[in-house]
mmCIF file of C-alpha atoms in Angstrom:
data_model
loop_
_atom_site.group_PDB
_atom_site.id
_atom_site.type_symbol
_atom_site.label_atom_id
_atom_site.label_comp_id
_atom_site.label_asym_id
_atom_site.label_seq_id
_atom_site.Cartn_x
_atom_site.Cartn_y
_atom_site.Cartn_z
ATOM 1 C CA UNK H 615 4.090 -26.080 31.724
ATOM 2 C CA UNK H 616 7.853 -25.759 32.272
ATOM 3 C CA UNK H 617 7.333 -23.212 35.063
ATOM 4 C CA UNK H 618 4.835 -25.548 36.726
ATOM 5 C CA UNK H 619 7.283 -28.478 36.475
ATOM 6 C CA UNK H 620 10.043 -26.289 37.920
ATOM 7 C CA UNK H 621 7.851 -25.329 40.878
ATOM 8 C CA UNK H 622 6.844 -28.954 41.470
ATOM 9 C CA UNK H 623 10.469 -30.108 41.245
ATOM 10 C CA UNK H 624 11.643 -27.514 43.780
ATOM 11 C CA UNK H 625 8.886 -28.456 46.239
ATOM 12 C CA UNK H 626 9.585 -32.152 45.602
ATOM 13 C CA UNK H 627 13.282 -31.657 46.302
ATOM 14 C CA UNK H 628 12.532 -29.992 49.632
ATOM 15 C CA UNK H 629 9.844 -32.387 50.853
ATOM 16 C CA UNK H 630 11.083 -35.798 49.744
ATOM 17 C CA UNK H 631 13.396 -35.826 46.726
ATOM 18 C CA UNK H 632 16.608 -35.196 48.606
ATOM 19 C CA UNK H 633 15.965 -37.925 51.175
ATOM 20 C CA UNK H 634 14.993 -40.512 48.602
ATOM 21 C CA UNK H 635 17.997 -39.642 46.429
ATOM 22 C CA UNK H 636 20.250 -40.204 49.442
ATOM 23 C CA UNK H 637 18.773 -43.712 49.727
ATOM 24 C CA UNK H 638 19.640 -44.409 46.099
ATOM 25 C CA UNK H 639 23.140 -42.982 46.602
ATOM 26 C CA UNK H 640 23.700 -45.304 49.568
ATOM 27 C CA UNK H 641 22.563 -48.243 47.433
ATOM 28 C CA UNK H 642 24.953 -47.117 44.660
ATOM 29 C CA UNK H 643 27.918 -46.887 47.034
ATOM 30 C CA UNK H 644 27.220 -50.367 48.380
ATOM 31 C CA UNK H 645 26.975 -51.702 44.825
ATOM 32 C CA UNK H 646 30.244 -50.035 43.847
ATOM 33 C CA UNK H 647 32.028 -51.470 46.899
ATOM 34 C CA UNK H 648 30.929 -54.998 45.985
ATOM 35 C CA UNK H 649 32.485 -54.572 42.482
ATOM 36 C CA UNK H 650 30.396 -57.343 40.861
ATOM 37 C CA UNK H 651 27.304 -55.188 41.280
ATOM 38 C CA UNK H 652 28.710 -52.060 39.595
ATOM 39 C CA UNK H 653 25.964 -52.131 36.891
ATOM 40 C CA UNK H 654 23.406 -51.931 39.713
ATOM 41 C CA UNK H 655 25.280 -48.958 41.160
ATOM 42 C CA UNK H 656 25.151 -47.168 37.820
ATOM 43 C CA UNK H 657 21.405 -47.840 37.574
ATOM 44 C CA UNK H 658 20.953 -46.600 41.126
ATOM 45 C CA UNK H 659 22.755 -43.337 40.319
ATOM 46 C CA UNK H 660 20.579 -42.871 37.233
ATOM 47 C CA UNK H 661 17.428 -43.351 39.305
ATOM 48 C CA UNK H 662 18.808 -41.036 42.046
ATOM 49 C CA UNK H 663 19.019 -38.248 39.473
ATOM 50 C CA UNK H 664 15.466 -38.998 38.395
ATOM 51 C CA UNK H 665 14.241 -38.997 41.998
ATOM 52 C CA UNK H 666 15.850 -35.596 42.600
ATOM 53 C CA UNK H 667 14.027 -33.950 39.667
ATOM 54 C CA UNK H 668 11.142 -36.190 38.440
ATOM 55 C CA UNK H 669 8.590 -33.750 37.023
ATOM 56 C CA UNK H 670 8.951 -33.253 33.283
ATOM 57 C CA UNK H 671 10.685 -36.620 32.889
ATOM 58 C CA UNK H 672 9.553 -40.229 32.831
ATOM 59 C CA UNK H 673 11.067 -43.706 32.867
ATOM 60 C CA UNK H 674 10.400 -45.851 29.808
ATOM 61 C CA UNK H 675 11.427 -49.360 28.932
ATOM 62 C CA UNK H 676 14.545 -49.408 26.808
ATOM 63 C CA UNK H 677 14.089 -51.234 23.515
ATOM 64 C CA UNK H 678 16.285 -54.293 23.293
ATOM 65 C CA UNK H 679 16.481 -54.897 27.043
ATOM 66 C CA UNK H 680 16.170 -58.627 27.340
ATOM 67 C CA UNK H 681 16.735 -61.511 29.698
ATOM 68 C CA UNK H 682 19.825 -59.918 31.249
ATOM 69 C CA UNK H 683 17.776 -56.971 32.468
ATOM 70 C CA UNK H 684 15.106 -59.300 33.828
ATOM 71 C CA UNK H 685 17.620 -61.399 35.762
ATOM 72 C CA UNK H 686 19.375 -58.254 36.991
ATOM 73 C CA UNK H 687 16.051 -56.806 38.171
ATOM 74 C CA UNK H 688 15.294 -59.980 40.134
ATOM 75 C CA UNK H 689 18.670 -59.697 41.878
ATOM 76 C CA UNK H 690 18.113 -55.961 42.424
ATOM 77 C CA UNK H 691 14.698 -56.526 44.057
ATOM 78 C CA UNK H 692 16.143 -59.049 46.494
ATOM 79 C CA UNK H 693 19.072 -56.902 47.610
ATOM 80 C CA UNK H 694 18.070 -53.248 47.247
ATOM 81 C CA UNK H 695 14.812 -52.651 45.390
ATOM 82 C CA UNK H 696 12.436 -53.717 48.118
ATOM 83 C CA UNK H 697 13.764 -51.284 50.709
ATOM 84 C CA UNK H 698 13.865 -48.403 48.228
ATOM 85 C CA UNK H 699 10.266 -49.175 47.243
ATOM 86 C CA UNK H 700 9.389 -49.321 50.944
ATOM 87 C CA UNK H 701 11.027 -45.905 51.375
ATOM 88 C CA UNK H 702 8.788 -44.488 48.630
ATOM 89 C CA UNK H 703 5.729 -46.050 50.245
ATOM 90 C CA UNK H 704 6.572 -44.769 53.740
ATOM 91 C CA UNK H 705 7.405 -41.300 52.391
ATOM 92 C CA UNK H 706 4.100 -41.114 50.535
ATOM 93 C CA UNK H 707 1.965 -41.692 53.643
ATOM 94 C CA UNK H 708 2.651 -38.360 55.419
ATOM 95 C CA UNK H 709 2.485 -36.564 52.066
ATOM 96 C CA UNK H 710 -1.049 -37.873 51.506
ATOM 97 C CA UNK H 711 -2.062 -36.519 54.916
ATOM 98 C CA UNK H 712 -1.506 -32.931 53.810
ATOM 99 C CA UNK H 713 -3.353 -31.183 51.005
ATOM 100 C CA UNK H 714 -0.248 -29.802 49.291
ATOM 101 C CA UNK H 715 1.544 -33.150 49.555
ATOM 102 C CA UNK H 716 -1.012 -35.256 47.670
ATOM 103 C CA UNK H 717 0.644 -34.826 44.222
ATOM 104 C CA UNK H 718 3.987 -35.723 45.784
ATOM 105 C CA UNK H 719 2.477 -38.796 47.429
ATOM 106 C CA UNK H 720 1.244 -39.947 44.014
ATOM 107 C CA UNK H 721 4.641 -39.225 42.491
ATOM 108 C CA UNK H 722 6.267 -41.371 45.184
ATOM 109 C CA UNK H 723 3.904 -44.234 44.399
ATOM 110 C CA UNK H 724 4.650 -43.865 40.671
ATOM 111 C CA UNK H 725 8.368 -44.253 41.438
ATOM 112 C CA UNK H 726 7.896 -47.650 43.114
ATOM 113 C CA UNK H 727 7.993 -49.666 39.851
ATOM 114 C CA UNK H 728 11.164 -47.828 38.828
ATOM 115 C CA UNK H 729 12.754 -48.546 42.200
ATOM 116 C CA UNK H 730 11.882 -52.228 41.886
ATOM 117 C CA UNK H 731 12.993 -52.685 38.261
ATOM 118 C CA UNK H 732 15.594 -50.056 37.240
ATOM 119 C CA UNK H 733 17.478 -52.148 34.692
ATOM 120 C CA UNK H 734 16.211 -51.994 31.129
ATOM 121 C CA UNK H 735 14.736 -48.520 31.627
ATOM 122 C CA UNK H 736 15.858 -45.091 30.579
ATOM 123 C CA UNK H 737 14.861 -41.644 31.770
ATOM 124 C CA UNK H 738 13.488 -39.379 29.046
ATOM 125 C CA UNK H 739 11.990 -35.903 28.941
ATOM 126 C CA UNK H 740 8.239 -35.715 28.526
ATOM 127 C CA UNK H 741 5.954 -32.924 27.460
ATOM 128 C CA UNK H 742 3.079 -34.284 29.506
ATOM 129 C CA UNK H 743 2.133 -32.484 32.661
ATOM 130 C CA UNK H 744 1.707 -34.080 36.041
ATOM 131 C CA UNK H 745 -0.925 -36.809 35.947
ATOM 132 C CA UNK H 746 -0.706 -37.248 32.165
ATOM 133 C CA UNK H 747 -2.252 -33.871 31.342
#
């Protein structure tokens, strides 16, 4: 399974991971410049790393994340999350049009909730294969 995840991650990086990670890096830089939004920048960098190498890892809700994470996610959606989610959606469309890109299109769609609500989540390794197998 690890070899399969490695192959998927390399193909993902070439076809869409690098471009999506650049989007998250731009969001992080903007958040760091605005100083008050540094926690959003840190979350954006964490998600950028996940977007670069998503297979074999998953995002789970962090226990103990409360109202602060919810309020932060609302602010994040308004200022950055919607266009990152839109980037995942737009990137998935051409991937679905090719046979080899279909798993990557699904992976892009699965990243939309993470791009909309990154606070209160953590990235963990998983032993499940692609698609929950």
